[in-house]
Amino acid sequence: MQFQPKASHFINGEYVEDTSGAPIDVIYPATGEVIARLHSATPDIVNQALTSAKNAQTEWAAMSGTERGRVLRRAADIMRDRNRELSILETHDTGKPLQETLVADATSGADALEYFGGLAASLTGEHIPLGGGDFVYTIREALGVCVGIGAWNYPTQIACWKGAPALACGNTMIFKPSETTPLSALQVAEILIEAGAPKGVYNVIQGYGDVGASLVTDPRVAKVSLTGSVPTGRKVYAAAADGMKHVTMELGGKSPMIVFDDADIENAVSGAILGNFYSSGQVCSNGTRVFVQKGIKEAFLNRLSERLESAVIGDPLDEEVNFGPMVSENQLNIALSYVEKGRAEGARLVFGGERIAGDGFYMQPTVFADVADDMTIACEEIFGPVMSVLDFETEEEVMARANDTEFGLAAGVFTNDLTRAHRIVAGFEAGTCYINTYNLAPVEAPFGGSKMSGVGRENSKLAINHFSEMKTVYVSMNDVEAPY
Ligand code: NDP
């Protein structure tokens, strides 16, 4: 068990084990080999984590923003120093190629720690002058104990995107990774301690959905931030509502990418590749409905197929490899079942479509053309490397079709017509839009979804509003006037 951590959970600054919890086998997706065995949190472990986070919160919130920020920025430096080691772990946890994890996982986690570490010292309320000398001031306060629940596609990034703004504001966190990828968040917890975070400020417990659910309903928890699917989002949102808890929901999508005749075709193909096949298609914001204007359809498909021929599929630890396995056999089977549905419903398979033989969970990057709006592959989130190409003729038509979905996470347009580009993004019903590129998510920019794709925003200064609240203080400088 090459990647066996010291224990399953990290609570109050220490590794903690309770082997009576249900076993969680960590499987390396490239080989199917078990690389670690962890245990799901028992009610006692859940309680220990909540107690630890609750006890640590007052002290952490009482530290100055500068002090809290320093801890986060030190953690960012440690993560960057250990990027290769953390990336190798992330590759084993998720199967994503090292070529990707070296630049997209611990590095983006470190960006979040650095960014929110930098903001921590400047988080303030405001002074509001009123008539007659009275005034109001506001105090920005932490919410308390926050729960982060993660999906399996970007485990390090999600642990940091939630943890960094929460901690910057003076909250403490209990993070529950997906049981499919439980390893990296433990490293984040260790690094924060090494960077000087007081014990209990950032705790990690493992478990299945029931562990997440027991955290969400605990009265000690003030806020829940979930990254996951829409069905899970619905459940978590409803459970949090009972306790009137704050929520951030980063959920799924079926995002449109529109390619007009006048687009730079090479860039459009690059955008479609990034927005469908990076991380073997396991990215929430992927532009999986690629609307291509009829005039360039065949040229687009030909160039796309040529470029896909040069994808290097194989051992994710080989840095030449740029397309790895799916995260699990289950996820592979889900994606393959959608390929079958695409075929059965009459879409034209133009590339891939097959499982790749071997012990790992590999499938070919897959492209369907002549996809109709009502086909299952055009309506449901697949979360695998399956692109649907749909034809269109006019801007008006494509706009309506692009928005005709319950999701609203992301959307993109490729065109060289400047005014059209801005008109299109103004019409998109989506939280994150792209013009002539796709799928970039820098920490400086808000990220999140509209419609069923989510509530709230991660990253940027906006995330601060989702991890803090304002106390209003009215100060009278005058006598109190009462009617009698
Ligand atoms: P799931 O919705 O299945 O799970 C997400 C997390 O929620 C997991 O940790 C899961 O635990 C936990 N969970 C499940 N049920 C409950 C419950 N009732 N109460 C509390 N927690 C629960 O998503 P996946 O892990 O399969 O991830 C894929 C999904 O995530 C896709 O829909 C994708 O679009 C979305 N996603 C969204 C992103 C965004 O930023 N908008 C980014 C990345 C992914 P367990 O796994 O143990 O069941």
Coordinates of C-alpha atoms and ligand atoms in Angstrom, one line a residue:
M1 CA 0.0 0.0 0.0
Q2 CA 2.3 2.6 -1.4
F3 CA 0.2 5.6 -0.5
Q4 CA -1.2 4.6 2.9
P5 CA -1.6 7.7 5.0
K6 CA -0.8 7.5 8.8
A7 CA -4.6 7.3 9.5
S8 CA -7.9 8.0 7.8
H9 CA -8.8 11.3 9.4
F10 CA -7.0 14.5 10.5
I11 CA -8.6 16.1 13.6
N12 CA -7.3 18.7 16.0
G13 CA -3.9 18.7 14.3
E14 CA -3.4 15.0 14.4
Y15 CA -4.0 11.8 12.4
V16 CA -6.8 9.8 14.0
E17 CA -8.0 6.3 13.1
D18 CA -11.1 4.3 13.9
T19 CA -11.0 1.0 12.1
S20 CA -14.6 0.2 13.0
G21 CA -15.7 2.6 10.2
A22 CA -16.6 1.0 6.8
P23 CA -13.4 0.4 4.7
I24 CA -12.6 2.7 1.8
D25 CA -10.2 1.2 -0.7
V26 CA -8.3 3.7 -2.8
I27 CA -7.7 2.4 -6.3
Y28 CA -5.2 3.7 -8.7
P29 CA -7.3 4.2 -11.9
A30 CA -4.4 3.4 -14.3
T31 CA -4.0 -0.1 -13.0
G32 CA -7.0 -1.0 -10.8
E33 CA -4.5 -1.7 -7.9
V34 CA -5.5 -0.8 -4.3
I35 CA -2.9 1.8 -3.1
A36 CA -4.4 2.6 0.3
R37 CA -7.2 1.5 2.7
L38 CA -9.0 4.0 4.8
H39 CA -12.1 3.9 7.0
S40 CA -15.2 5.9 6.9
A41 CA -15.8 8.2 9.9
T42 CA -17.9 6.7 12.7
P43 CA -20.3 8.9 14.6
D44 CA -17.6 9.3 17.2
I45 CA -15.1 10.6 14.6
V46 CA -17.7 13.0 13.2
N47 CA -18.3 14.3 16.8
Q48 CA -14.5 14.6 17.4
A49 CA -14.1 16.7 14.2
L50 CA -17.0 19.0 15.1
T51 CA -15.8 19.5 18.6
S52 CA -12.3 20.2 17.4
A53 CA -13.5 22.8 14.8
K54 CA -15.9 24.4 17.2
N55 CA -13.2 24.7 20.0
A56 CA -10.6 26.2 17.6
Q57 CA -12.9 28.7 16.0
T58 CA -13.0 31.4 18.6
E59 CA -9.2 31.6 19.0
W60 CA -8.7 31.5 15.2
A61 CA -11.2 34.3 14.6
A62 CA -9.6 36.4 17.3
M63 CA -6.2 36.4 15.5
S64 CA -5.6 39.4 13.3
G65 CA -6.3 39.0 9.6
T66 CA -2.6 39.5 9.0
E67 CA -1.7 36.6 11.2
R68 CA -4.3 34.3 9.6
G69 CA -3.2 35.4 6.2
R70 CA 0.4 34.6 7.0
V71 CA -0.5 31.0 7.8
L72 CA -2.3 30.6 4.5
R73 CA 0.5 32.2 2.5
R74 CA 3.1 29.9 4.2
A75 CA 0.9 26.9 3.4
A76 CA 0.9 28.1 -0.2
D77 CA 4.7 28.2 -0.3
I78 CA 4.9 24.7 1.2
M79 CA 2.5 23.4 -1.4
R80 CA 4.5 24.9 -4.2
D81 CA 7.7 23.5 -2.8
R82 CA 6.2 20.0 -2.7
N83 CA 4.3 20.3 -5.9
R84 CA 5.8 17.3 -7.6
E85 CA 5.3 15.0 -4.6
L86 CA 1.7 16.2 -4.2
S87 CA 1.1 15.9 -7.9
I88 CA 2.2 12.3 -7.9
L89 CA -0.2 11.6 -5.1
E90 CA -3.0 13.4 -6.9
T91 CA -2.3 11.3 -10.0
H92 CA -2.6 8.1 -8.0
D93 CA -5.8 9.3 -6.3
T94 CA -7.5 10.5 -9.5
G95 CA -5.7 8.9 -12.5
K96 CA -5.2 12.3 -14.1
P97 CA -1.9 12.6 -16.0
L98 CA 1.1 14.0 -14.1
Q99 CA 1.4 16.4 -17.0
E100 CA -1.9 17.9 -15.7
T101 CA -1.6 17.5 -12.0
L102 CA 1.8 19.3 -12.0
V103 CA 0.2 22.5 -13.3
A104 CA -3.5 22.3 -12.2
D105 CA -4.0 20.8 -8.8
A106 CA -1.6 21.7 -5.9
T107 CA -0.7 24.8 -7.9
S108 CA -4.3 26.0 -8.1
G109 CA -4.7 25.1 -4.4
A110 CA -1.7 27.1 -3.6
D111 CA -3.1 30.0 -5.6
A112 CA -6.2 30.0 -3.5
L113 CA -4.2 29.9 -0.2
E114 CA -2.0 32.8 -1.4
Y115 CA -4.9 34.9 -2.8
F116 CA -7.1 34.5 0.3
G117 CA -4.1 34.8 2.6
G118 CA -3.4 38.1 0.9
L119 CA -7.0 39.3 1.4
A120 CA -7.3 38.2 5.0
A121 CA -5.7 41.4 6.4
S122 CA -8.1 43.7 4.5
L123 CA -11.4 42.1 5.4
T124 CA -13.3 44.9 7.1
G125 CA -16.8 46.4 7.6
E126 CA -17.6 50.0 6.8
H127 CA -18.6 53.3 8.3
I128 CA -22.0 54.7 7.2
P129 CA -22.7 58.3 8.3
L130 CA -26.3 59.2 9.0
G131 CA -28.1 62.5 9.6
G132 CA -27.6 64.4 12.8
G133 CA -24.3 62.9 13.7
D134 CA -25.5 59.3 14.1
F135 CA -23.7 56.6 12.3
V136 CA -23.6 52.9 11.6
Y137 CA -20.6 50.7 11.4
T138 CA -20.5 47.2 10.2
I139 CA -18.4 44.4 11.5
R140 CA -17.5 41.5 9.2
E141 CA -17.7 38.3 11.2
A142 CA -16.9 34.7 10.6
L143 CA -19.8 32.3 10.3
G144 CA -18.3 29.7 12.6
V145 CA -17.7 26.0 11.7
C146 CA -17.9 25.4 7.9
V147 CA -18.3 22.1 6.2
G148 CA -16.7 21.5 2.8
I149 CA -17.8 18.4 0.8
G150 CA -15.8 17.6 -2.3
A151 CA -16.2 15.8 -5.6
W152 CA -13.5 13.5 -6.9
N153 CA -12.2 15.3 -9.9
Y154 CA -10.0 18.0 -8.3
P155 CA -9.6 16.9 -4.7
T156 CA -6.7 19.2 -3.8
Q157 CA -8.1 22.2 -5.5
I158 CA -11.6 21.7 -4.0
A159 CA -10.1 21.3 -0.5
C160 CA -8.2 24.6 -0.9
W161 CA -10.9 26.6 -2.8
K162 CA -13.2 25.9 0.1
G163 CA -10.7 26.0 2.9
A164 CA -8.7 29.1 2.0
P165 CA -11.6 31.7 2.0
A166 CA -13.2 30.0 5.0
L167 CA -10.0 30.3 7.0
A168 CA -9.2 33.8 5.8
C169 CA -12.5 35.0 7.3
G170 CA -11.8 33.3 10.7
N171 CA -14.0 30.2 10.2
T172 CA -12.8 26.7 10.9
M173 CA -13.4 23.8 8.5
I174 CA -14.3 20.2 8.4
F175 CA -13.6 18.9 4.9
K176 CA -15.0 15.6 3.7
P177 CA -13.4 14.5 0.4
S178 CA -15.2 12.1 -2.0
E179 CA -14.5 8.6 -0.9
T180 CA -13.2 7.9 -4.4
T181 CA -10.2 10.3 -3.8
P182 CA -9.6 10.7 -0.1
L183 CA -5.8 11.1 0.0
S184 CA -4.9 14.7 -1.0
A185 CA -7.1 16.6 1.4
L186 CA -5.1 15.0 4.3
Q187 CA -2.0 16.6 2.9
V188 CA -3.6 20.0 2.8
A189 CA -4.5 19.6 6.5
E190 CA -1.0 18.5 7.4
I191 CA 0.5 21.4 5.4
L192 CA -1.7 24.0 7.2
I193 CA -0.5 22.7 10.6
E194 CA 3.1 22.9 9.4
A195 CA 2.4 26.5 8.2
G196 CA 1.3 27.4 11.7
A197 CA -2.5 27.0 11.8
P198 CA -3.7 26.3 15.3
K199 CA -5.0 22.7 15.9
G200 CA -8.5 22.1 14.8
V201 CA -8.7 24.9 12.3
Y202 CA -8.8 22.6 9.3
N203 CA -10.0 19.0 9.8
V204 CA -10.5 16.2 7.3
I205 CA -12.8 13.2 7.8
Q206 CA -13.5 10.5 5.3
G207 CA -16.7 8.9 4.4
Y208 CA -19.6 8.2 2.1
G209 CA -22.6 10.4 1.6
D210 CA -24.0 9.6 5.0
V211 CA -21.0 11.2 6.7
G212 CA -21.5 14.3 4.7
A213 CA -25.2 14.3 5.6
S214 CA -24.5 14.0 9.3
L215 CA -22.2 17.0 9.1
V216 CA -24.7 19.1 7.2
T217 CA -27.4 18.6 9.8
D218 CA -25.3 19.1 12.9
P219 CA -26.3 22.3 14.8
R220 CA -22.7 23.2 15.4
V221 CA -22.3 23.8 11.7
A222 CA -23.0 27.3 10.3
K223 CA -22.2 26.8 6.6
V224 CA -22.0 24.0 4.0
S225 CA -20.0 24.3 0.7
L226 CA -20.6 21.4 -1.6
T227 CA -19.0 20.5 -4.9
G228 CA -21.0 17.7 -6.5
S229 CA -23.8 16.7 -8.7
V230 CA -27.2 18.4 -8.9
P231 CA -29.1 15.5 -7.1
T232 CA -26.7 15.6 -4.2
G233 CA -26.9 19.4 -4.2
R234 CA -30.7 19.3 -3.9
K235 CA -30.4 16.9 -0.9
V236 CA -27.7 19.0 0.9
Y237 CA -29.4 22.3 0.2
A238 CA -32.7 20.9 1.7
A239 CA -30.9 19.5 4.7
A240 CA -29.1 22.7 5.4
A241 CA -32.3 24.7 5.0
D242 CA -33.7 23.1 8.1
G243 CA -31.0 24.7 10.2
M244 CA -31.1 27.9 8.1
K245 CA -27.4 27.4 7.3
H246 CA -25.4 29.3 4.7
V247 CA -24.7 27.3 1.5
T248 CA -22.5 27.4 -1.5
M249 CA -23.4 24.8 -4.2
E250 CA -21.0 24.1 -7.0
L251 CA -22.9 21.6 -9.1
G252 CA -22.9 20.0 -12.5
G253 CA -23.4 21.3 -16.0
K254 CA -24.1 20.7 -19.6
S255 CA -22.5 23.8 -20.9
P256 CA -22.7 25.1 -24.5
M257 CA -19.8 26.1 -26.6
I258 CA -20.8 28.0 -29.8
V259 CA -18.4 28.1 -32.8
F260 CA -19.4 30.6 -35.5
D261 CA -18.3 30.3 -39.2
D262 CA -15.9 33.2 -38.7
A263 CA -14.0 31.7 -35.7
D264 CA -10.3 30.9 -35.8
I265 CA -10.9 27.2 -36.3
E266 CA -7.6 26.1 -34.7
N267 CA -8.5 28.0 -31.5
A268 CA -12.0 26.6 -31.6
V269 CA -10.8 23.1 -31.9
S270 CA -8.3 23.7 -29.0
G271 CA -11.2 25.1 -26.9
A272 CA -13.3 22.1 -27.6
I273 CA -10.5 19.7 -26.7
L274 CA -9.8 21.5 -23.4
G275 CA -13.5 21.8 -22.7
N276 CA -14.2 18.1 -23.3
F277 CA -11.1 16.0 -22.8
Y278 CA -8.9 17.6 -20.2
S279 CA -9.0 15.4 -17.1
S280 CA -10.6 12.8 -19.3
G281 CA -13.7 14.9 -19.5
Q282 CA -14.3 14.9 -15.8
V283 CA -14.7 18.7 -15.4
C284 CA -17.9 20.3 -14.2
S285 CA -17.7 23.3 -16.5
N286 CA -17.0 21.3 -19.7
G287 CA -18.5 22.6 -22.9
T288 CA -20.0 19.3 -23.9
R289 CA -22.6 20.7 -26.3
V290 CA -20.5 22.1 -29.1
F291 CA -22.7 24.0 -31.5
V292 CA -20.9 24.5 -34.8
Q293 CA -22.3 26.7 -37.5
K294 CA -23.0 24.7 -40.7
G295 CA -20.5 26.4 -42.9
I296 CA -17.5 25.1 -41.0
K297 CA -18.9 21.9 -39.5
E298 CA -17.0 19.5 -41.7
A299 CA -13.7 21.4 -41.5
F300 CA -14.1 21.6 -37.7
L301 CA -14.8 17.9 -37.3
N302 CA -11.9 16.9 -39.6
R303 CA -9.5 19.1 -37.7
L304 CA -10.8 17.8 -34.4
S305 CA -10.3 14.2 -35.4
E306 CA -6.8 14.9 -36.7
R307 CA -5.9 16.6 -33.4
L308 CA -7.4 13.8 -31.3
E309 CA -5.3 11.2 -33.2
S310 CA -2.3 12.8 -31.5
A311 CA -3.6 12.5 -28.0
V312 CA -1.0 10.5 -26.0
I313 CA -3.0 8.0 -24.0
G314 CA -1.2 5.8 -21.4
D315 CA 0.6 5.7 -18.1
P316 CA -0.4 8.9 -16.3
L317 CA 3.0 9.0 -14.6
D318 CA 4.7 9.4 -17.9
E319 CA 4.9 13.1 -18.5
E320 CA 4.4 12.7 -22.2
V321 CA 0.9 11.3 -21.6
N322 CA -1.9 13.8 -21.9
F323 CA -5.0 11.7 -21.6
G324 CA -5.4 9.3 -18.7
P325 CA -8.0 6.9 -17.3
M326 CA -11.3 7.7 -15.8
V327 CA -11.4 8.0 -12.0
S328 CA -13.1 4.7 -11.4
E329 CA -14.6 1.7 -13.1
N330 CA -18.0 3.0 -12.2
Q331 CA -17.4 6.3 -13.9
L332 CA -16.0 4.6 -16.9
N333 CA -19.1 2.4 -17.2
I334 CA -21.3 5.5 -16.9
A335 CA -19.5 7.2 -19.7
L336 CA -19.6 4.1 -21.9
S337 CA -23.3 3.7 -21.3
Y338 CA -23.8 7.2 -22.7
V339 CA -21.8 6.2 -25.8
E340 CA -24.3 3.4 -26.3
K341 CA -27.2 5.8 -25.8
G342 CA -25.7 8.2 -28.4
R343 CA -25.4 5.3 -30.9
A344 CA -28.8 4.0 -30.2
E345 CA -30.5 7.4 -30.5
G346 CA -28.9 8.0 -33.9
A347 CA -26.0 10.3 -33.3
R348 CA -23.0 9.8 -35.7
L349 CA -19.9 8.5 -33.9
V350 CA -16.9 10.3 -35.5
F351 CA -14.2 9.5 -33.1
G352 CA -13.4 6.9 -30.4
G353 CA -16.3 5.4 -28.4
E354 CA -14.5 2.3 -27.1
R355 CA -13.0 1.1 -23.8
I356 CA -9.3 0.7 -24.1
A357 CA -8.2 -2.9 -23.1
G358 CA -6.2 -3.4 -19.9
D359 CA -6.7 -3.2 -16.2
G360 CA -7.0 0.6 -16.0
F361 CA -10.3 2.5 -16.5
Y362 CA -9.5 3.9 -19.9
M363 CA -11.7 4.9 -22.8
Q364 CA -11.0 6.7 -26.0
P365 CA -11.8 10.4 -26.4
T366 CA -15.2 10.3 -28.1
V367 CA -17.0 12.7 -30.5
F368 CA -20.5 12.4 -31.8
A369 CA -21.8 14.6 -34.6
D370 CA -25.3 15.3 -35.9
V371 CA -26.5 15.3 -32.3
A372 CA -30.1 16.5 -31.8
D373 CA -31.1 18.7 -28.8
D374 CA -33.3 16.0 -27.3
M375 CA -30.8 13.1 -27.4
T376 CA -29.8 11.9 -24.0
I377 CA -26.1 12.7 -24.6
A378 CA -27.1 16.3 -25.3
C379 CA -29.3 16.7 -22.2
E380 CA -27.6 14.9 -19.4
E381 CA -24.2 15.5 -17.7
I382 CA -21.9 12.6 -18.7
F383 CA -18.8 13.6 -16.8
G384 CA -16.5 11.7 -19.2
P385 CA -14.8 12.3 -22.5
V386 CA -17.8 12.4 -24.7
M387 CA -18.4 15.5 -26.9
S388 CA -21.6 16.2 -28.7
V389 CA -21.4 18.3 -31.9
L390 CA -24.7 20.0 -32.9
D391 CA -25.3 22.0 -36.1
F392 CA -26.8 25.5 -36.2
E393 CA -27.5 28.2 -38.8
T394 CA -28.4 31.5 -37.1
E395 CA -27.4 33.3 -33.9
E396 CA -30.9 33.7 -32.7
E397 CA -31.5 29.9 -33.1
V398 CA -28.3 28.9 -31.3
M399 CA -28.9 31.3 -28.4
A400 CA -32.2 29.8 -27.6
R401 CA -30.9 26.2 -27.9
A402 CA -27.8 26.9 -25.9
N403 CA -29.9 28.2 -23.0
D404 CA -32.5 25.4 -23.2
T405 CA -31.2 23.4 -20.3
E406 CA -31.7 23.3 -16.6
F407 CA -28.0 23.8 -16.0
G408 CA -26.2 27.1 -16.1
L409 CA -22.6 26.5 -15.1
A410 CA -20.5 27.8 -18.0
A411 CA -20.8 28.8 -21.7
G412 CA -18.4 29.8 -24.4
V413 CA -18.3 31.4 -27.8
F414 CA -15.7 31.4 -30.6
T415 CA -16.1 34.2 -33.1
N416 CA -14.0 37.0 -34.5
D417 CA -17.0 39.4 -34.5
L418 CA -16.4 41.5 -31.4
T419 CA -20.0 42.8 -31.0
R420 CA -21.5 39.4 -31.6
A421 CA -19.2 37.9 -28.9
H422 CA -20.4 40.3 -26.3
R423 CA -24.1 40.0 -27.4
I424 CA -23.8 36.2 -27.1
V425 CA -22.3 36.3 -23.6
A426 CA -24.9 38.8 -22.5
G427 CA -27.6 36.3 -23.5
F428 CA -26.0 33.2 -21.9
E429 CA -27.8 31.9 -18.9
A430 CA -24.5 30.8 -17.2
G431 CA -22.3 31.8 -14.3
T432 CA -19.0 31.6 -16.1
C433 CA -18.6 32.6 -19.8
Y434 CA -15.7 32.5 -22.2
I435 CA -14.9 34.4 -25.4
N436 CA -12.4 32.6 -27.7
T437 CA -11.1 30.3 -25.0
Y438 CA -12.6 27.8 -22.6
N439 CA -12.3 26.4 -19.0
L440 CA -9.8 28.7 -17.4
A441 CA -10.6 29.3 -13.7
P442 CA -8.1 31.7 -12.1
V443 CA -8.6 32.3 -8.4
E444 CA -9.0 36.1 -9.1
A445 CA -12.3 35.5 -11.0
P446 CA -15.6 34.4 -9.5
F447 CA -16.6 30.9 -10.4
G448 CA -20.0 29.2 -10.1
G449 CA -23.2 28.4 -11.7
S450 CA -26.7 29.8 -12.4
K451 CA -30.0 27.9 -12.6
M452 CA -29.6 24.3 -11.3
S453 CA -25.7 24.5 -11.5
G454 CA -25.4 26.2 -8.2
V455 CA -25.7 28.9 -5.6
G456 CA -23.0 31.3 -4.6
R457 CA -19.6 31.8 -6.0
E458 CA -16.1 30.5 -5.3
N459 CA -12.9 32.3 -5.7
S460 CA -12.4 36.1 -6.0
K461 CA -13.4 38.6 -3.5
L462 CA -17.0 37.4 -3.8
A463 CA -16.1 34.2 -1.9
I464 CA -15.5 36.3 1.2
N465 CA -19.2 37.3 1.2
H466 CA -20.1 33.6 1.3
F467 CA -17.9 32.9 4.3
S468 CA -18.6 35.9 6.5
E469 CA -21.6 38.0 7.5
M470 CA -22.1 41.6 8.5
K471 CA -23.1 42.8 12.0
T472 CA -24.7 46.2 11.9
V473 CA -24.0 48.6 14.8
Y474 CA -26.1 51.7 15.0
V475 CA -24.5 54.4 17.1
S476 CA -26.6 57.3 18.4
M477 CA -24.9 60.6 19.1
N478 CA -28.2 62.2 20.2
D479 CA -30.8 61.8 22.9
V480 CA -33.4 59.0 22.4
E481 CA -36.8 60.4 21.3
A482 CA -39.7 58.2 22.4
P483 CA -43.4 59.0 21.8
Y484 CA -44.4 58.9 25.4
Ligands
NDP1 P1 -21.6 13.5 -5.9 O1 -22.7 14.5 -6.0 O2 -22.0 12.1 -6.1 O3 -20.8 13.7 -4.5 C1 -20.3 14.9 -4.1 C2 -19.9 14.8 -2.6 O4 -21.1 14.8 -1.8 C3 -19.2 13.5 -2.3 O5 -18.2 13.8 -1.3 C4 -20.3 12.7 -1.8 O6 -19.8 11.6 -0.9 C5 -21.1 13.7 -1.0 N1 -22.5 13.3 -0.7 C6 -23.2 12.4 -1.4 N2 -24.5 12.4 -0.8 C7 -24.5 13.3 0.2 C8 -25.5 13.7 1.1 N3 -26.7 13.2 1.1 N4 -25.1 14.6 2.1 C9 -23.9 15.1 2.1 N5 -22.9 14.8 1.2 C10 -23.2 13.8 0.3 O7 -20.6 14.0 -7.0 P2 -19.3 13.3 -7.6 O8 -18.3 13.1 -6.5 O9 -19.7 12.1 -8.4 O10 -18.7 14.4 -8.5 C11 -19.2 14.7 -9.8 C12 -20.2 15.8 -9.8 O11 -19.6 17.0 -9.2 C13 -20.6 16.3 -11.2 O12 -22.0 16.5 -11.3 C14 -19.8 17.5 -11.4 O13 -20.4 18.4 -12.4 C15 -19.8 18.1 -10.1 N6 -18.7 19.1 -9.9 C16 -19.0 20.4 -9.9 C17 -18.0 21.4 -9.8 C18 -18.3 22.8 -9.7 O14 -17.4 23.5 -9.3 N7 -19.5 23.3 -10.1 C19 -16.6 21.0 -9.9 C20 -16.4 19.5 -9.9 C21 -17.4 18.6 -9.9 P3 -19.5 10.2 -1.6 O15 -18.7 10.4 -2.8 O16 -18.8 9.5 -0.6 O17 -20.9 9.7 -1.9

